[in-house]
Each structure stands twice: as C-alpha cells, then as structure tokens.
C-alpha cells in the first residue's frame, strides 16, 4: 500500500515570502510525482509534475525530487494571497495516491 | 470545451436510500477515476475504469458501492443503502492515457449529504 505523507499545516507565510511544502512517500519504486492545488470547496488542479531527481521550475513554482530520500517538495516564490489553498502531493503509478494535503495561508 | 462534468453537484439522501453519481469525462478521455474526500481528509482512491471495464477497484468498500463506465454514456458511482458515514465529496477525474504521463483532470465533485 503506497503512502504519501504531508505536514497538514497550516503553513502561514507573509506575502512575498517563499512557501516550502514537503512530502515523503513510502514506495521506493515510485516514478512520477504530482503537486495539485485545491481551493476550499473546489476540485484539485494540477500545478506541476516531476519525474527526475533535481529541480523543475515553472514560473513561481519549483518542484524538487530526491528519490534516495523519497522526498518531494514544492517551493512557491513571491507568495501571493491567491496562493492560499491546500496543496496535495501525489504519487502516480497508473492512479494517483494523494497525501492529506498542506493548508497554506499567505497573509497580505 | 467541456471539462469533466459531474452531476448532481449536491445530493441529499436519507439513510437507506440510494445515491447515483454521474461523471462524463473530457472529450477523448477513456480513463475514469473516482475519489472520495471526507472533511479535513485527503483524496482517497476508490476505483479506476475504462470503457466497459473495471481496472482497479481496490479502494471501493466491499459492500453497497459499485461503479460502471458503459460503452455509451457517463460513468456512474452507485451507493446503495447510504449511511451517514457516506457523506463526502466524490470527485471524478479522467485522463487520456494510463501510465506515468497521465495527468488527471478533475470534475467539480458531487457532494453527498446523508441525513
């Protein structure tokens, strides 16, 4: 049974700061990793995916993967109040296994 | 350019009634996934279907729950004899393919309340 662990938070950062969200996974054989954002009462939406060790950047978002440590992170630079949401880490084989999510609050 | 369509968006049932939740995947998508989200909980995988086939139902409760994805029409998640613990948001997602490149597109969810 694959497990994905996230700190539930809440994580609170001031506007303009870097928000760092972390995730660990149990299956060493996992190959692909996803970050979804879910606003309250809404459906999840994909932010980024990463397959290879290292960093992957997309605008203000950077995903980091360390397969040896079984660790995935998401950095959000220049955080905005509109980034306030729950961030879900997921591991994919042919279906996504989600963590419980980390609630991020960006304070103006 | 319709995304994943779910209906009803909100459903209220009394204990013992049946709930039917429908999901139409994005155009061109043949893979459908159902997830359940309890308050303050993450998304829990329930079932993965392709047209006319259940591929993985490892997350489905053994009793009262069933799912189908017929050749024509939407996928349906059926909950018989609902209990209060079934109250949750049920999300459907679809993808164009299976495998590690699969990006899931989620519907807006169906929120079931059992009185």
Tab-separated table of C-alpha atoms in Angstrom:
chain	number	residue	atom	x	y	z
A	1	UNK	CA	0.000	0.000	0.000
A	2	UNK	CA	1.604	3.234	-1.145
A	3	UNK	CA	1.628	6.008	1.409
A	4	UNK	CA	2.187	9.707	0.928
A	5	UNK	CA	2.830	11.850	3.972
A	6	UNK	CA	2.472	15.608	4.234
A	7	UNK	CA	2.538	18.036	7.113
A	8	UNK	CA	-1.089	19.099	7.428
A	9	UNK	CA	-0.140	22.609	8.492
A	10	UNK	CA	-1.472	25.165	8.459
A	11	UNK	CA	1.573	26.841	6.998
A	12	UNK	CA	1.386	30.590	7.225
A	13	UNK	CA	3.733	32.900	5.303
A	14	UNK	CA	3.691	36.635	4.613
A	15	UNK	CA	3.027	37.927	1.143
A	16	UNK	CA	6.181	37.935	-0.952
A	17	UNK	CA	7.906	35.193	1.042
A	18	UNK	CA	8.882	31.711	-0.118
A	19	UNK	CA	6.496	28.943	0.896
A	20	UNK	CA	8.026	25.473	1.219
A	21	UNK	CA	5.788	22.421	1.126
A	22	UNK	CA	7.136	18.956	1.795
A	23	UNK	CA	6.096	15.413	1.070
A	24	UNK	CA	7.526	11.936	1.649
A	25	UNK	CA	6.454	8.694	0.019
A	26	UNK	CA	6.798	5.079	1.028
A	27	UNK	CA	7.300	3.189	-2.243
A	28	UNK	CA	10.900	3.435	-3.388
A	29	UNK	CA	9.828	2.281	-6.836
A	30	UNK	CA	7.575	5.281	-7.437
A	31	UNK	CA	8.482	7.108	-10.614
A	32	UNK	CA	6.336	10.191	-11.012
A	33	UNK	CA	5.149	12.814	-8.613
A	34	UNK	CA	2.498	15.483	-8.814
A	35	UNK	CA	1.501	18.615	-6.954
A	36	UNK	CA	-2.144	19.659	-7.014
A	37	UNK	CA	-3.735	22.753	-5.557
A	38	UNK	CA	-7.225	22.686	-4.101
A	39	UNK	CA	-9.109	25.789	-3.098
A	40	UNK	CA	-11.745	25.359	-0.419
A	41	UNK	CA	-14.841	23.736	-1.853
A	42	UNK	CA	-13.267	23.300	-5.269
A	43	UNK	CA	-11.706	20.478	-7.236
A	44	UNK	CA	-7.957	19.780	-7.344
A	45	UNK	CA	-5.982	21.291	-10.174
A	46	UNK	CA	-2.545	20.244	-11.348
A	47	UNK	CA	0.345	22.615	-10.664
A	48	UNK	CA	3.399	20.562	-11.575
A	49	UNK	CA	4.744	17.082	-12.058
A	50	UNK	CA	8.303	15.827	-11.758
A	51	UNK	CA	9.940	12.551	-12.741
A	52	UNK	CA	13.677	13.112	-12.386
A	53	UNK	CA	15.874	13.881	-9.426
A	54	UNK	CA	16.614	17.546	-9.011
A	55	UNK	CA	14.649	20.711	-9.544
A	56	UNK	CA	11.979	21.647	-12.040
A	57	UNK	CA	10.883	25.245	-12.337
A	58	UNK	CA	7.659	26.692	-13.736
A	59	UNK	CA	7.148	30.381	-13.104
A	60	UNK	CA	6.987	30.997	-9.368
A	61	UNK	CA	6.831	27.262	-8.631
A	62	UNK	CA	9.758	24.873	-8.208
A	63	UNK	CA	9.341	21.167	-7.609
A	64	UNK	CA	12.232	19.255	-6.074
A	65	UNK	CA	12.666	15.490	-6.065
A	66	UNK	CA	15.137	13.375	-4.118
A	67	UNK	CA	14.460	9.711	-4.827
A	68	UNK	CA	17.181	8.492	-2.465
A	69	UNK	CA	15.440	10.232	0.415
A	70	UNK	CA	11.952	9.579	-1.013
A	71	UNK	CA	11.207	13.241	-0.676
A	72	UNK	CA	9.362	15.735	-2.845
A	73	UNK	CA	8.939	19.413	-2.210
A	74	UNK	CA	7.222	22.402	-3.753
A	75	UNK	CA	8.577	25.917	-3.386
A	76	UNK	CA	6.391	28.915	-4.136
A	77	UNK	CA	8.350	32.121	-4.588
A	78	UNK	CA	6.857	35.574	-4.096
A	79	UNK	CA	3.805	34.057	-2.411
A	80	UNK	CA	0.505	35.819	-3.057
A	81	UNK	CA	-2.736	35.743	-1.075
A	82	UNK	CA	-4.265	33.971	-4.077
A	83	UNK	CA	-1.889	31.055	-3.394
A	84	UNK	CA	-3.780	30.346	-0.178
A	85	UNK	CA	-5.107	26.833	-0.661
A	86	UNK	CA	-4.476	23.206	0.247
A	87	UNK	CA	-1.569	21.672	-1.652
A	88	UNK	CA	-1.776	17.962	-2.358
A	89	UNK	CA	1.229	15.807	-3.113
A	90	UNK	CA	0.526	12.698	-5.173
A	91	UNK	CA	2.421	9.676	-6.393
A	92	UNK	CA	1.438	8.106	-9.680
A	93	UNK	CA	1.726	4.582	-10.972
A	94	UNK	CA	-1.424	4.403	-13.065
A	95	UNK	CA	-3.598	6.033	-10.432
A	96	UNK	CA	-2.769	8.884	-8.118
A	97	UNK	CA	-2.229	8.256	-4.413
A	98	UNK	CA	-2.616	11.542	-2.545
A	99	UNK	CA	-1.318	12.835	0.720
A	100	UNK	CA	-3.756	14.580	3.032
A	101	UNK	CA	-2.537	17.965	1.905
A	102	UNK	CA	-0.947	21.011	3.498
A	103	UNK	CA	-3.050	24.106	4.079
A	104	UNK	CA	-1.131	27.209	3.052
A	105	UNK	CA	-2.193	30.689	4.123
A	106	UNK	CA	-0.458	33.725	2.615
A	107	UNK	CA	-1.038	36.812	4.700
A	108	UNK	CA	-1.211	40.233	2.983
B	1	UNK	CA	-14.561	22.846	-24.488
B	2	UNK	CA	-16.209	20.971	-21.676
B	3	UNK	CA	-14.099	19.566	-18.910
B	4	UNK	CA	-15.063	16.679	-16.692
B	5	UNK	CA	-18.751	17.002	-15.923
B	6	UNK	CA	-20.226	15.654	-12.734
B	7	UNK	CA	-23.810	15.662	-11.602
B	8	UNK	CA	-25.517	16.215	-9.394
B	9	UNK	CA	-23.288	18.760	-7.697
B	10	UNK	CA	-25.173	18.347	-4.455
B	11	UNK	CA	-27.251	15.378	-3.373
B	12	UNK	CA	-29.158	14.836	-0.158
B	13	UNK	CA	-30.298	11.362	0.774
B	14	UNK	CA	-31.844	9.796	3.838
B	15	UNK	CA	-30.278	6.736	5.399
B	16	UNK	CA	-31.139	3.630	3.449
B	17	UNK	CA	-31.724	5.383	0.126
B	18	UNK	CA	-29.603	5.012	-2.980
B	19	UNK	CA	-27.253	7.613	-4.403
B	20	UNK	CA	-26.184	7.708	-8.042
B	21	UNK	CA	-23.379	9.990	-9.094
B	22	UNK	CA	-22.589	10.559	-12.745
B	23	UNK	CA	-19.397	11.569	-14.489
B	24	UNK	CA	-18.758	12.429	-18.118
B	25	UNK	CA	-15.018	12.508	-18.864
B	26	UNK	CA	-13.311	15.075	-21.013
B	27	UNK	CA	-13.691	14.548	-24.724
B	28	UNK	CA	-11.211	11.998	-25.920
B	29	UNK	CA	-10.519	10.602	-22.456
B	30	UNK	CA	-11.214	6.933	-21.880
B	31	UNK	CA	-9.844	6.553	-18.356
B	32	UNK	CA	-12.035	7.471	-15.393
B	33	UNK	CA	-11.153	7.546	-11.718
B	34	UNK	CA	-13.379	8.086	-8.693
B	35	UNK	CA	-12.050	9.585	-5.472
B	36	UNK	CA	-13.750	10.295	-2.166
B	37	UNK	CA	-12.831	13.198	0.080
B	38	UNK	CA	-14.040	13.350	3.645
B	39	UNK	CA	-13.943	16.672	5.527
B	40	UNK	CA	-10.372	17.574	6.515
B	41	UNK	CA	-9.106	14.469	4.722
B	42	UNK	CA	-7.200	13.919	1.529
B	43	UNK	CA	-8.480	12.322	-1.623
B	44	UNK	CA	-8.909	8.575	-1.329
B	45	UNK	CA	-8.829	6.478	-4.481
B	46	UNK	CA	-11.901	4.349	-4.991
B	47	UNK	CA	-11.959	2.875	-8.494
B	48	UNK	CA	-10.356	3.143	-11.926
B	49	UNK	CA	-12.358	2.290	-15.021
B	50	UNK	CA	-12.010	2.231	-18.755
B	51	UNK	CA	-14.905	1.822	-21.127
B	52	UNK	CA	-16.863	-1.277	-20.042
B	53	UNK	CA	-14.065	-2.438	-17.747
B	54	UNK	CA	-13.181	-2.027	-14.086
B	55	UNK	CA	-9.395	-1.913	-13.961
B	56	UNK	CA	-8.812	-1.378	-10.250
B	57	UNK	CA	-11.456	-1.257	-7.541
B	58	UNK	CA	-9.097	-1.725	-4.619
B	59	UNK	CA	-10.365	1.424	-2.917
B	60	UNK	CA	-14.044	0.580	-3.100
B	61	UNK	CA	-15.831	-0.613	0.021
B	62	UNK	CA	-16.782	-4.242	-0.437
B	63	UNK	CA	-20.476	-3.667	0.122
B	64	UNK	CA	-23.022	-1.149	-1.126
B	65	UNK	CA	-20.670	0.575	-3.586
B	66	UNK	CA	-20.425	-0.147	-7.290
B	67	UNK	CA	-19.167	1.644	-10.372
B	68	UNK	CA	-19.564	1.288	-14.085
B	69	UNK	CA	-18.440	3.005	-17.265
B	70	UNK	CA	-20.620	1.742	-20.084
B	71	UNK	CA	-19.806	1.871	-23.754
B	72	UNK	CA	-22.256	4.737	-24.148
B	73	UNK	CA	-22.968	7.340	-21.517
B	74	UNK	CA	-21.341	8.552	-18.339
B	75	UNK	CA	-19.579	6.659	-15.624
B	76	UNK	CA	-21.807	6.028	-12.626
B	77	UNK	CA	-20.876	5.556	-8.991
B	78	UNK	CA	-23.722	3.917	-7.142
B	79	UNK	CA	-24.086	3.776	-3.382
B	80	UNK	CA	-26.864	1.599	-2.064
B	81	UNK	CA	-28.453	1.911	1.385
B	82	UNK	CA	-26.479	5.029	2.242
B	83	UNK	CA	-25.312	5.663	5.789
B	84	UNK	CA	-24.192	8.913	7.417
B	85	UNK	CA	-20.556	7.932	7.007
B	86	UNK	CA	-21.009	8.089	3.228
B	87	UNK	CA	-21.391	11.875	3.447
B	88	UNK	CA	-18.442	13.219	1.495
B	89	UNK	CA	-17.363	14.884	-1.707
B	90	UNK	CA	-16.973	12.423	-4.555
B	91	UNK	CA	-14.630	13.538	-7.305
B	92	UNK	CA	-14.335	12.052	-10.729
B	93	UNK	CA	-11.216	12.509	-12.823
B	94	UNK	CA	-10.329	11.495	-16.332
B	95	UNK	CA	-7.147	11.069	-18.286
B	96	UNK	CA	-6.181	10.447	-21.853
B	97	UNK	CA	-3.876	7.573	-21.099
B	98	UNK	CA	-2.619	5.256	-18.439
B	99	UNK	CA	0.852	5.366	-17.072
B	100	UNK	CA	3.222	7.830	-15.632
B	101	UNK	CA	2.461	10.622	-18.034
B	102	UNK	CA	-1.196	10.559	-17.107
B	103	UNK	CA	-2.421	13.935	-15.951
B	104	UNK	CA	-5.759	13.780	-14.226
B	105	UNK	CA	-8.443	16.355	-14.866
B	106	UNK	CA	-10.958	16.608	-12.069
B	107	UNK	CA	-14.623	17.439	-12.145
B	108	UNK	CA	-16.132	19.835	-9.646
B	109	UNK	CA	-17.300	16.983	-7.461
B	110	UNK	CA	-20.598	15.704	-6.155
B	111	UNK	CA	-21.280	16.468	-2.532
B	112	UNK	CA	-23.393	13.818	-0.857
B	113	UNK	CA	-25.138	14.541	2.411
B	114	UNK	CA	-26.849	11.688	4.206
B	115	UNK	CA	-29.445	12.712	6.754
